[in-house]
C-alpha cells in the first residue's frame, strides 16, 4: 500500500518515478547498472511506473516475432531485477494509448531545431539507408512518457541526459503557454556506471545494437561467457591500475563496473590492484554474483508467460488511471473540444 506523508502545507510528499527501456535487443550490463538496477532502489514510498517502450523500439525496423518475444523477456527482466508488481506499475507503452496522443502534443511543442540537435538522433540515423520520421520525433514521445505521469524523478543512464533536458524544456514551455499542467522532471543519473563502455572498444558505450558481441556483457550471459569477455577486455599498454577515464578508458571502465557491482568507489578500488589480470578476474566474479540470482528468477518467470501477461495487463490499466486524466488536462489546456 502507498503511504502518503502529508506536508504541513498540504503537499503530498510521495515521489513519482518513471522510466523505460526499449525491447530492441537483449538487455546488457550497461542497461542494468545505468538504469534497471536502480528501478527497484527508490524509497519504499515512491509511486513508480516502469514501461517497456515498444513504440520507441519500432522507430527502427524490428522483426515482429522477435519484438514480441523481447517485450515479454524485458518484462521478465524487470521483475527478476527486483521490481514488485504490487508496489510498482509495470506496463507496455503501446498498451496505454495516451502515450501516442500526448506524444503528438509534445511534437507540437518541440521545435524542429531542438530535435535536430539531439545527439542520439545523429548517432542512430548516421549511415542508415532508411531513417523513419519517428526516429526524429522520438524525444517528443519520450517526453510524453514522462509527463503523462507527472514524474518527479527519472532514473536513466548518462546517454539520456539530453532527452531529459528536452522533456524538462517541453514541460516548462507547455506550462507557460497553457497553464500549469505538467511536473518538470528531474533526471536521476547514477554516480558510478552512468555510462558503461564496450569491453572491446572502451571509448564506445556498451549498447544493445551489439556490434561488438565480445565487448557486450548480456544480462543473460552464462558465467563462462562473462568470464571470457572480461578476461579479453581491452586495457592499455601500461600496467598501472588508475581511475582515469580519458587516459585509461578500458581500465577505468573495469573499475567502474567493479565499483557499481560491489558498492565501492572506482578511484579507491584502483589502489587495491597492481595488475590488470586480478582486476579483470574480480570484476567478472562480481558481475557473475550480481547477475546469477537475476538469471535464476528470470528462468522461473519465463516458464509462466501467462503470469507475465497478467501483470502487464494490470499494469496497463493502473497506468491508464494516471495517464488518462493528465492527457485530458493537456487536451483541455490546448483547446481541444472535449470528446
Ligand atoms: P535504452 O533502451 O537505450 O536504455 C535503457 C536505459 O539504460 C541506460 N543505458 C545505459 N546506462 C549506462 N551504460 C550503458 N552502456 C547504457 N546503455 C543503456 C539508458 O541510459 C536508459 O536509461 N530513450 C530511452 C528509453 C525511454 C525512456 C523513456 C527512458 C523511452 N521513454 C522515458 C526514461 C523515461 C532509451 O532508448 O533507453
Coordinates of C-alpha atoms and ligand atoms in Angstrom, one line a residue:
X1 CA 0.0 0.0 0.0
X2 CA 1.2 3.5 -0.8
X3 CA 2.0 5.6 2.3
X4 CA 1.4 9.3 1.8
X5 CA 3.2 11.7 4.0
X6 CA 1.4 14.9 4.0
X7 CA 3.5 18.1 4.1
X8 CA 2.3 20.7 6.6
X9 CA 1.3 22.9 3.7
X10 CA -0.8 20.2 2.4
X11 CA 1.5 18.9 -0.3
X12 CA 1.8 15.1 -0.7
X13 CA 5.5 14.1 -0.4
X14 CA 5.3 10.9 -2.5
X15 CA 7.8 10.9 -5.3
X16 CA 6.6 9.8 -8.7
X17 CA 9.2 7.8 -10.5
X18 CA 9.1 6.8 -14.2
X19 CA 11.5 5.1 -16.6
X20 CA 11.5 2.9 -19.6
X21 CA 13.7 0.5 -21.6
X22 CA 13.4 -0.4 -25.3
X23 CA 12.8 -4.0 -26.1
X24 CA 15.0 -3.6 -29.1
X25 CA 17.7 -6.1 -28.2
X26 CA 18.9 -8.2 -25.3
X27 CA 19.5 -6.2 -22.2
X28 CA 23.1 -5.7 -21.3
X29 CA 25.2 -4.9 -18.2
X30 CA 25.1 -1.2 -19.1
X31 CA 21.3 -1.0 -19.2
X32 CA 21.3 -2.9 -15.9
X33 CA 23.8 -0.8 -14.0
X34 CA 22.8 2.5 -15.5
X35 CA 19.1 2.1 -15.2
X36 CA 17.3 -1.2 -14.4
X37 CA 19.0 -2.0 -11.2
X38 CA 18.0 1.4 -9.8
X39 CA 14.3 1.0 -10.7
X40 CA 13.8 -1.0 -7.5
X41 CA 16.1 1.1 -5.3
X42 CA 13.9 4.0 -4.7
X43 CA 12.3 4.8 -1.3
X44 CA 9.5 2.5 -0.3
X45 CA 7.1 5.4 -0.6
X46 CA 7.8 6.1 -4.3
X47 CA 4.9 5.8 -6.7
X48 CA 6.7 4.2 -9.6
X49 CA 5.9 3.5 -13.2
X50 CA 8.2 1.4 -15.4
X51 CA 7.3 0.8 -19.0
X52 CA 8.7 -1.3 -21.8
X53 CA 8.9 1.2 -24.6
X54 CA 7.9 -0.9 -27.6
X55 CA 6.8 2.2 -29.6
X56 CA 10.3 3.6 -29.3
X57 CA 11.7 0.3 -30.5
X58 CA 9.7 0.4 -33.7
X59 CA 11.3 3.7 -34.8
X60 CA 13.8 1.4 -36.4
X61 CA 12.8 -1.8 -38.2
X62 CA 12.2 -4.8 -35.9
X63 CA 11.4 -8.4 -36.7
X64 CA 7.7 -8.8 -35.4
X65 CA 8.1 -12.2 -33.7
X66 CA 11.4 -11.1 -32.1
X67 CA 9.9 -7.8 -30.9
X68 CA 7.0 -9.7 -29.2
X69 CA 9.4 -12.1 -27.5
X70 CA 11.8 -9.3 -26.4
X71 CA 8.9 -7.3 -24.9
X72 CA 7.9 -10.2 -22.7
X73 CA 11.5 -11.0 -21.9
X74 CA 12.2 -7.4 -20.9
X75 CA 9.2 -7.6 -18.6
X76 CA 10.6 -10.7 -17.0
X77 CA 14.0 -9.0 -16.5
X78 CA 12.2 -6.0 -14.8
X79 CA 10.7 -8.5 -12.3
X80 CA 13.8 -10.6 -12.0
X81 CA 15.8 -7.5 -11.2
X82 CA 13.6 -6.8 -8.1
X83 CA 10.6 -4.8 -9.3
X84 CA 7.5 -5.8 -7.3
X85 CA 4.3 -5.5 -9.4
X86 CA 2.3 -5.0 -6.2
X87 CA 4.2 -1.7 -5.5
X88 CA 5.4 -0.6 -8.9
X89 CA 3.3 -0.3 -12.0
X90 CA 4.9 -2.3 -14.8
X91 CA 3.4 -2.0 -18.3
X92 CA 4.0 -1.9 -22.1
X93 CA 4.0 1.5 -23.6
X94 CA 1.7 0.7 -26.5
X95 CA -0.9 -0.7 -24.1
X96 CA -1.5 2.8 -22.9
X97 CA -2.6 4.8 -26.0
X98 CA -2.4 8.1 -24.1
X99 CA 1.4 8.0 -24.8
X100 CA 0.9 8.5 -28.5
X101 CA -1.7 11.1 -28.1
X102 CA 0.3 13.2 -25.7
X103 CA 3.3 12.4 -27.9
X104 CA 1.6 14.4 -30.7
X105 CA 1.0 17.4 -28.4
X106 CA 4.7 17.2 -27.5
X107 CA 5.7 17.2 -31.2
X108 CA 3.6 20.4 -31.5
X109 CA 5.6 21.8 -28.5
X110 CA 9.1 20.8 -29.6
X111 CA 10.8 22.8 -32.3
X112 CA 12.5 21.3 -35.4
X113 CA 15.7 22.9 -34.4
X114 CA 15.8 21.4 -30.9
X115 CA 15.0 17.9 -32.2
X116 CA 17.8 18.3 -34.8
X117 CA 20.3 18.9 -32.0
X118 CA 19.7 15.5 -30.3
X119 CA 22.9 13.7 -30.5
X120 CA 21.2 10.3 -30.2
X121 CA 19.3 11.0 -33.4
X122 CA 22.5 11.9 -35.2
X123 CA 24.2 8.7 -34.0
X124 CA 21.2 6.4 -34.7
X125 CA 20.5 7.9 -38.1
X126 CA 24.1 8.0 -39.3
X127 CA 24.8 5.6 -42.1
X128 CA 21.2 4.2 -42.2
X129 CA 19.6 3.9 -45.6
X130 CA 16.1 4.4 -44.2
X131 CA 15.6 6.9 -41.4
X132 CA 12.0 7.0 -40.1
X133 CA 10.3 10.3 -39.3
X134 CA 9.6 8.8 -35.9
X135 CA 13.3 8.3 -35.1
X136 CA 13.5 12.1 -35.4
X137 CA 10.4 12.9 -33.3
X138 CA 11.3 10.1 -30.7
X139 CA 12.3 12.5 -27.9
X140 CA 8.9 14.1 -28.1
X141 CA 7.3 10.7 -27.4
X142 CA 9.8 10.2 -24.6
X143 CA 8.8 13.5 -23.0
X144 CA 5.1 12.4 -23.2
X145 CA 6.0 9.1 -21.4
X146 CA 7.4 11.1 -18.5
X147 CA 5.0 14.0 -18.4
X148 CA 1.9 11.8 -18.6
X149 CA 2.7 10.5 -15.1
X150 CA 3.9 13.9 -13.7
X151 CA 7.1 12.1 -12.8
X152 CA 9.4 13.9 -10.4
X153 CA 12.4 11.6 -10.9
X154 CA 13.5 9.7 -13.9
X155 CA 16.3 7.1 -13.3
X156 CA 18.4 6.8 -16.5
X157 CA 21.9 6.4 -17.7
X158 CA 24.0 9.3 -18.8
X159 CA 23.2 8.9 -22.5
X160 CA 19.6 10.0 -21.8
X161 CA 20.6 13.3 -20.2
X162 CA 19.9 15.4 -23.4
X163 CA 16.5 13.8 -23.9
X164 CA 15.6 14.5 -20.2
X165 CA 16.7 18.2 -20.7
X166 CA 14.3 18.4 -23.6
X167 CA 11.5 16.8 -21.6
X168 CA 12.0 19.5 -19.0
X169 CA 12.1 22.3 -21.6
X170 CA 8.8 21.0 -23.1
X171 CA 7.1 20.8 -19.8
X172 CA 8.2 24.4 -19.0
X173 CA 7.1 25.6 -22.4
X174 CA 3.8 23.9 -22.3
X175 CA 3.0 25.1 -18.8
X176 CA 3.9 28.7 -19.7
X177 CA 1.8 28.6 -22.8
X178 CA -1.3 26.9 -21.4
X179 CA -1.1 26.9 -17.6
X180 CA 0.4 24.5 -15.0
X181 CA -0.3 21.0 -16.4
X182 CA 3.0 19.2 -16.0
X183 CA 5.6 18.5 -13.3
X184 CA 9.1 19.4 -14.5
X185 CA 11.0 16.1 -14.1
X186 CA 14.5 15.7 -12.6
X187 CA 16.9 13.2 -14.2
X188 CA 18.4 10.7 -11.8
X189 CA 21.8 9.6 -13.2
X190 CA 24.0 7.2 -11.1
X191 CA 27.4 8.4 -9.8
X192 CA 29.1 5.1 -10.8
X193 CA 28.5 3.3 -14.1
X194 CA 26.3 6.0 -15.7
X195 CA 28.0 5.1 -19.0
X196 CA 29.2 1.5 -19.1
X197 CA 31.6 1.2 -22.0
X198 CA 32.2 -1.6 -24.5
X199 CA 34.8 -4.0 -23.3
X200 CA 36.5 -4.3 -26.7
X201 CA 36.2 -0.6 -27.6
X202 CA 36.1 1.2 -24.3
X203 CA 35.6 4.6 -25.9
X204 CA 32.2 3.5 -27.1
X205 CA 29.1 2.9 -25.0
X206 CA 28.1 -0.7 -24.4
X207 CA 25.0 -0.9 -26.5
X208 CA 22.0 -3.1 -27.4
X209 CA 22.9 -3.0 -31.1
X210 CA 25.8 -5.4 -30.1
X211 CA 28.1 -4.5 -33.0
X212 CA 30.7 -5.9 -30.7
X213 CA 29.4 -9.2 -29.2
X214 CA 32.7 -9.8 -27.3
X215 CA 32.6 -6.3 -25.8
X216 CA 29.0 -6.6 -24.6
X217 CA 28.0 -8.4 -21.5
X218 CA 24.4 -9.5 -21.7
X219 CA 22.3 -9.8 -18.6
X220 CA 21.6 -13.4 -19.5
X221 CA 25.1 -14.4 -20.5
X222 CA 26.2 -17.7 -18.9
X223 CA 29.1 -17.3 -16.3
X224 CA 31.7 -18.7 -18.6
X225 CA 30.9 -16.1 -21.3
X226 CA 31.1 -13.3 -18.7
X227 CA 34.5 -14.6 -17.5
X228 CA 35.8 -14.8 -21.1
X229 CA 34.6 -11.3 -22.1
X230 CA 36.2 -9.7 -19.0
X231 CA 39.4 -11.7 -19.5
X232 CA 39.7 -10.4 -23.1
X233 CA 38.7 -6.8 -22.2
X234 CA 40.9 -4.2 -23.9
X235 CA 43.0 -2.2 -21.5
X236 CA 46.2 -0.4 -22.5
X237 CA 50.0 -0.9 -22.9
X238 CA 50.8 0.3 -19.3
X239 CA 50.4 -1.8 -16.2
X240 CA 49.3 0.8 -13.6
X241 CA 45.8 0.5 -12.3
X242 CA 44.5 4.0 -12.1
X243 CA 41.0 5.5 -12.4
X244 CA 41.4 8.0 -15.3
X245 CA 38.6 7.6 -17.8
X246 CA 40.1 9.8 -20.5
X247 CA 43.7 8.5 -20.4
X248 CA 42.8 4.9 -19.4
X249 CA 39.3 4.2 -20.7
X250 CA 39.5 0.4 -20.5
X251 CA 40.9 0.1 -17.0
X252 CA 38.6 2.8 -15.7
X253 CA 35.6 1.1 -17.2
X254 CA 36.5 -2.1 -15.4
X255 CA 36.9 -0.2 -12.1
X256 CA 33.5 1.5 -12.7
X257 CA 31.8 -1.8 -13.3
X258 CA 33.5 -3.4 -10.2
X259 CA 32.6 -0.3 -8.2
X260 CA 29.0 -0.4 -9.2
X261 CA 28.7 -4.2 -8.6
X262 CA 30.3 -4.1 -5.2
X263 CA 29.2 -0.6 -3.9
X264 CA 32.8 0.8 -3.8
X265 CA 34.2 3.9 -5.2
X266 CA 36.1 3.1 -8.5
X267 CA 39.0 5.5 -7.7
X268 CA 39.7 4.0 -4.3
X269 CA 39.4 0.4 -5.7
X270 CA 42.2 1.3 -8.1
X271 CA 44.6 1.5 -5.2
X272 CA 44.0 -2.2 -4.2
X273 CA 45.3 -3.6 -7.6
X274 CA 48.7 -3.6 -9.0
X275 CA 47.9 -5.7 -12.1
X276 CA 45.2 -5.9 -14.7
X277 CA 44.7 -9.7 -14.5
X278 CA 43.3 -9.7 -10.9
X279 CA 41.1 -6.6 -11.7
X280 CA 39.6 -8.4 -14.6
X281 CA 39.0 -11.6 -12.7
X282 CA 37.4 -9.8 -9.7
X283 CA 35.2 -7.7 -12.0
X284 CA 34.0 -10.9 -13.8
X285 CA 33.3 -12.6 -10.4
X286 CA 31.4 -9.6 -9.1
X287 CA 29.2 -9.4 -12.2
X288 CA 28.5 -13.1 -12.1
X289 CA 27.5 -12.8 -8.5
X290 CA 25.2 -9.9 -9.3
X291 CA 23.5 -11.4 -12.4
X292 CA 23.3 -15.0 -11.2
X293 CA 20.2 -14.6 -8.9
X294 CA 18.5 -12.5 -11.6
X295 CA 19.1 -15.2 -14.2
X296 CA 17.5 -17.8 -11.9
X297 CA 14.4 -15.7 -11.2
X298 CA 14.2 -14.9 -14.9
X299 CA 14.1 -18.6 -15.9
X300 CA 11.3 -19.2 -13.4
X301 CA 9.3 -16.2 -14.7
X302 CA 9.7 -17.2 -18.3
X303 CA 8.3 -20.6 -17.5
X304 CA 4.9 -19.0 -16.9
X305 CA 4.3 -16.4 -19.6
X306 CA 0.6 -16.2 -18.7
X307 CA 1.5 -14.8 -15.3
X308 CA 3.7 -12.1 -17.0
X309 CA 0.9 -11.0 -19.4
X310 CA -1.5 -10.8 -16.5
X311 CA 0.9 -8.5 -14.7
X312 CA 1.3 -6.3 -17.8
X313 CA -2.5 -6.1 -18.3
X314 CA -3.0 -5.0 -14.7
X315 CA -0.1 -2.6 -15.1
X316 CA -1.5 -1.0 -18.2
X317 CA -4.9 -0.4 -16.6
X318 CA -3.3 1.1 -13.5
X319 CA -1.1 3.3 -15.7
X320 CA -4.1 4.5 -17.7
X321 CA -5.8 5.6 -14.4
X322 CA -3.0 8.2 -14.1
X323 CA -2.3 8.9 -17.7
X324 CA -5.9 9.5 -18.9
X325 CA -6.6 12.4 -16.5
X326 CA -3.3 14.1 -17.3
X327 CA -3.9 13.8 -21.1
X328 CA -7.4 15.2 -20.5
X329 CA -5.9 18.2 -18.7
X330 CA -3.4 18.7 -21.5
X331 CA -6.2 18.4 -24.2
X332 CA -8.4 20.9 -22.4
X333 CA -5.5 23.4 -21.8
X334 CA -4.6 23.3 -25.5
X335 CA -8.3 24.0 -26.5
X336 CA -9.3 20.6 -28.0
X337 CA -13.0 20.2 -27.8
X338 CA -14.0 17.6 -25.1
X339 CA -14.9 14.2 -26.6
Ligands
LIG1 P1 17.5 2.5 -23.8 O1 16.5 1.4 -24.1 O2 18.6 2.7 -24.9 O3 18.3 2.2 -22.5 C1 17.6 1.9 -21.3 C2 18.3 2.6 -20.1 O4 19.6 2.1 -19.9 C3 20.6 3.1 -19.9 N1 21.8 2.6 -20.6 C4 23.0 2.6 -20.1 N2 23.5 3.1 -18.9 C5 24.8 3.0 -18.7 N3 25.7 2.5 -19.6 C6 25.2 2.0 -20.7 N4 26.1 1.4 -21.6 C7 23.8 2.0 -21.0 N5 23.1 1.6 -22.1 C8 21.8 2.0 -21.8 C9 19.9 4.2 -20.7 O5 20.5 5.4 -20.3 C10 18.5 4.1 -20.3 O6 18.2 4.7 -19.1 N6 15.0 6.6 -24.8 C11 15.3 5.6 -23.8 C12 14.0 4.9 -23.4 C13 12.9 5.7 -22.9 C14 12.8 6.3 -21.7 C15 11.5 6.9 -21.6 C16 13.6 6.4 -20.5 C17 11.7 6.0 -23.6 N7 10.9 6.7 -22.8 C18 11.0 7.7 -20.5 C19 13.2 7.1 -19.4 C20 11.9 7.7 -19.4 C21 16.2 4.6 -24.4 O7 16.4 4.5 -25.6 O8 16.9 3.8 -23.5

